[in-house]
Coordinates of N, CA and C in Angstrom, one line a residue:
M90 N 34.9 59.3 72.1 CA 35.9 59.5 72.3 C 36.5 59.8 73.6
T91 N 37.4 59.4 74.1 CA 36.7 60.4 75.9 C 37.6 61.8 75.7
E92 N 37.8 61.6 77.1 CA 37.6 62.9 77.9 C 39.7 63.2 76.8
E93 N 40.2 62.5 77.9 CA 41.2 62.3 77.3 C 42.8 62.2 75.9
E94 N 41.3 61.3 75.4 CA 41.5 60.9 73.8 C 41.6 62.8 73.1
K95 N 40.0 62.8 73.3 CA 40.6 64.5 72.7 C 41.0 65.5 72.9
K96 N 41.7 65.8 74.2 CA 42.1 66.2 74.9 C 44.0 66.0 74.1
L97 N 44.5 64.9 73.9 CA 45.5 64.8 73.4 C 45.2 64.8 72.0
L98 N 44.5 64.9 70.7 CA 43.5 65.0 69.5 C 44.3 66.7 69.7
N99 N 43.6 67.1 70.4 CA 44.2 68.8 70.5 C 45.0 69.4 70.5
T100 N 45.9 68.3 71.3 CA 47.4 69.2 71.5 C 47.9 68.8 70.0
F101 N 47.7 67.4 69.8 CA 48.4 67.4 68.2 C 48.0 68.4 67.7
E102 N 46.7 68.5 67.2 CA 46.6 69.6 66.8 C 46.7 71.0 66.7
T103 N 47.2 71.4 68.6 CA 47.8 73.1 68.4 C 49.5 72.7 67.3
R104 N 50.1 71.9 68.2 CA 51.1 71.2 67.7 C 51.5 71.3 65.8
L105 N 50.8 70.8 65.8 CA 50.9 70.3 63.9 C 51.0 71.8 64.4
R106 N 49.9 72.9 64.5 CA 49.7 73.8 63.7 C 51.0 74.8 63.6
H107 N 52.2 74.5 64.6 CA 52.6 75.2 65.2 C 54.1 74.8 64.2
L108 N 53.5 73.4 63.9 CA 55.5 73.3 62.9 C 54.6 73.9 62.1
L109 N 53.6 73.7 60.9 CA 53.5 74.4 59.9 C 54.1 75.5 60.0
Y110 N 53.5 76.2 61.0 CA 53.3 77.6 60.8 C 55.8 78.1 60.9
L111 N 56.0 77.4 61.8 CA 57.2 77.4 61.7 C 58.3 76.8 60.2
H112 N 57.6 75.4 60.1 CA 57.6 75.0 58.7 C 58.0 76.6 57.6
D113 N 56.4 77.6 57.6 CA 56.0 78.5 56.7 C 57.5 79.4 57.0
E114 N 57.1 79.6 58.1 CA 57.4 80.5 58.5 C 60.3 80.5 57.9
L115 N 60.1 79.5 58.2 CA 61.2 79.3 57.3 C 61.7 79.2 56.4
K116 N 60.9 78.6 55.7 CA 61.4 78.4 53.9 C 61.2 80.1 53.7
R117 N 60.0 80.6 54.4 CA 60.2 82.7 53.8 C 62.1 83.1 53.8
E118 N 62.0 82.9 55.7 CA 63.5 83.4 56.0 C 64.4 82.5 54.1
N119 N 64.1 81.2 54.4 CA 65.2 81.0 53.2 C 65.0 81.7 52.0
V120 N 63.5 82.0 51.0 CA 63.5 82.9 50.7 C 63.9 84.4 49.7
E121 N 63.9 84.4 51.4 CA 64.5 85.8 51.6 C 66.4 85.6 51.3
L122 N 67.3 85.7 52.9 CA 68.1 85.0 52.0 C 69.0 84.7 50.8
K123 N 68.1 83.9 49.6 CA 68.6 82.9 48.2 C 69.1 84.0 48.4
K124 N 67.5 85.5 48.1 CA 67.7 86.7 47.7 C 68.7 87.5 47.9
L125 N 68.8 87.5 49.5 CA 70.2 88.1 49.3 C 71.6 87.2 49.4
L126 N 72.0 85.8 49.1 CA 72.4 85.7 48.5 C 72.8 86.0 46.2
D127 N 72.1 86.2 46.2 CA 72.2 85.9 44.1 C 72.5 87.4 44.6
F128 N 72.1 88.1 45.3 CA 71.8 90.1 44.9 C 73.9 89.6 45.8
E129 N 73.8 89.6 46.3 CA 76.1 89.4 46.4 C 76.4 88.8 45.6
K130 N 75.8 87.8 44.9 CA 77.0 87.0 43.6 C 77.0 87.2 42.4
L131 N 75.6 88.4 42.2 CA 75.4 88.8 41.3 C 76.8 90.7 42.0
K132 N 76.4 91.2 42.4 CA 77.4 91.8 42.7 C 79.2 91.6 43.0
N133 N 79.0 90.5 43.6 CA 80.6 90.0 43.7 C 80.5 89.1 41.6
E134 N 79.9 88.5 40.4 CA 80.5 89.4 39.5 C 80.7 90.0 38.8
K135 N 80.0 91.5 39.4 CA 80.5 93.0 38.2 C 81.4 93.7 39.3
I136 N 81.5 93.4 40.4 CA 83.7 93.3 41.0 C 84.1 92.9 40.1
Q137 N 84.5 91.6 39.9 CA 85.4 90.4 39.6 C 85.4 90.3 38.3
A138 N 84.1 91.4 36.8 CA 84.3 91.5 35.9 C 84.7 93.2 35.3
Q139 N 84.2 93.3 36.5 CA 85.2 95.2 36.1 C 86.8 94.7 36.9
Y140 N 87.1 93.7 37.5 CA 88.2 93.7 38.2 C 89.4 93.2 37.1
D141 N 88.7 92.6 35.7 CA 88.7 91.5 35.2 C 89.9 92.9 33.6
E142 N 88.8 93.7 33.5 CA 89.1 94.7 31.9 C 89.9 96.0 33.1
L143 N 89.8 96.1 34.4 CA 90.7 96.4 35.1 C 92.6 96.1 34.7
E144 N 93.0 94.8 35.0 CA 94.1 94.3 34.9 C 94.2 94.4 33.6
V145 N 93.5 94.0 32.8 CA 93.8 94.4 31.0 C 94.4 95.5 30.7
N146 N 93.0 97.1 31.3 CA 93.8 97.8 31.2 C 95.2 98.2 31.9
Y147 N 95.4 97.7 33.0 CA 97.0 97.8 32.7 C 97.5 97.6 32.9
T148 N 97.5 96.5 32.2 CA 98.6 95.6 31.4 C 98.5 96.6 30.1
N149 N 97.5 96.7 29.3 CA 98.1 98.1 27.7 C 98.2 99.0 29.0
L150 N 98.4 99.5 29.0 CA 98.9 100.7 30.0 C 100.2 100.6 30.6
K151 N 101.2 99.9 30.6 CA 102.1 99.3 31.1 C 102.8 99.2 30.6
T152 N 102.0 98.1 29.3 CA 103.3 98.2 27.7 C 102.4 99.8 26.8
A153 N 101.7 100.1 27.2 CA 102.2 101.5 26.6 C 103.2 103.0 27.3
T154 N 103.4 102.7 28.5 CA 104.4 103.6 28.6 C 105.2 103.8 28.5
A155 N 105.9 101.3 28.5 CA 107.1 101.2 28.3 C 107.4 101.9 26.3
I156 N 105.9 102.4 25.7 CA 106.6 102.6 24.4 C 106.2 104.3 24.5
S157 N 105.9 104.3 25.4 CA 105.7 106.6 25.7 C 107.1 107.0 26.1
L158 N 108.2 105.7 26.3 CA 109.5 106.3 27.5 C 110.1 105.6 26.9
N159 N 109.8 105.2 25.4 CA 111.1 105.3 24.3 C 111.1 105.9 23.2
G160 N 109.9 106.9 23.4 CA 110.0 107.7 22.1 C 108.8 107.6 22.0
S161 N 107.4 107.6 21.7 CA 106.0 107.2 21.3 C 105.0 108.4 22.1
D162 N 103.7 108.3 21.8 CA 102.8 109.4 21.8 C 103.2 109.2 23.3
V163 N 103.2 110.2 24.4 CA 102.6 110.4 25.7 C 101.2 110.8 26.6
K164 N 100.3 111.6 25.9 CA 99.4 112.2 25.3 C 98.5 110.6 25.1
E165 N 98.8 109.5 24.6 CA 98.4 108.6 24.6 C 98.0 107.6 25.8
T166 N 99.1 107.7 26.2 CA 99.8 107.6 27.3 C 98.6 107.5 28.5
K167 N 98.5 109.4 28.9 CA 97.9 110.3 29.7 C 96.3 109.6 29.4
L168 N 95.9 109.4 28.4 CA 94.4 108.8 28.4 C 94.3 107.6 28.6
R169 N 95.6 106.9 28.5 CA 94.7 105.9 29.4 C 94.6 105.4 30.6
L170 N 95.8 106.3 31.2 CA 96.3 106.3 32.6 C 95.0 107.2 33.1
S171 N 94.1 107.7 32.6 CA 92.8 108.3 33.4 C 91.8 107.4 33.1
K172 N 92.0 106.3 32.2 CA 90.6 105.7 31.9 C 90.6 104.8 33.2
L173 N 92.2 104.7 33.2 CA 92.7 103.4 34.1 C 92.0 103.2 35.8
V174 N 92.7 105.3 35.9 CA 91.4 106.0 37.2 C 90.3 105.8 37.5
R175 N 90.0 105.9 35.4 CA 88.2 105.5 36.7 C 87.6 104.5 36.4
E176 N 88.3 103.4 35.8 CA 88.0 102.3 36.0 C 88.1 101.4 37.3
V177 N 89.1 102.2 38.0 CA 89.4 101.7 39.3 C 88.4 102.6 40.5
D178 N 87.8 103.7 40.1 CA 86.9 104.5 40.7 C 85.6 103.6 40.3
K179 N 85.3 103.3 39.6 CA 83.7 102.2 39.8 C 84.5 100.7 40.4
C180 N 85.6 100.3 40.3 CA 85.4 99.6 41.3 C 85.6 99.2 43.2
I181 N 86.1 100.9 43.7 CA 85.7 101.2 44.9 C 84.9 101.6 44.7
A182 N 83.8 102.2 44.1 CA 82.2 102.2 44.8 C 81.4 100.8 43.9
L183 N 82.0 100.4 43.5 CA 80.5 98.7 43.8 C 81.4 98.2 45.1
L184 N 82.4 98.3 45.2 CA 81.9 96.9 47.4 C 81.9 98.1 48.7
N185 N 81.8 99.6 47.5 CA 81.5 100.6 48.6 C 79.2 100.6 48.9
E186 N 78.8 99.8 47.5 CA 77.3 99.2 47.3 C 77.2 98.9 48.6

C-alpha cells in the first residue's frame, strides 16, 4: 500500500469513527426527546382526564343549582360546588407542573 493510500485509508477511518460518534449522539438525543415527549403526552392526558371530569361535575352542578333554586337541597349544591373548586385546583396544579 502506498503512502497516499494509507493516508486516504486513515482519513476514511477517522471520518467513519466521527460519523459513528455523531450517529450515537443523535440516537441518545432522540431517546431523551422521546422520553420528554412521552412525559408531556402523559401529562396532557392527565390534564384532559381532569378537564373531562371537571366538565361532567360542572354540568351536574348546573343541574343541581337549578333544582336548588327551585326549592331543593341548597347544602348539597354547596358541597358539589366545593368539589368543583377542588377539581379546578387540581387542573391548575397539573398545568403548573
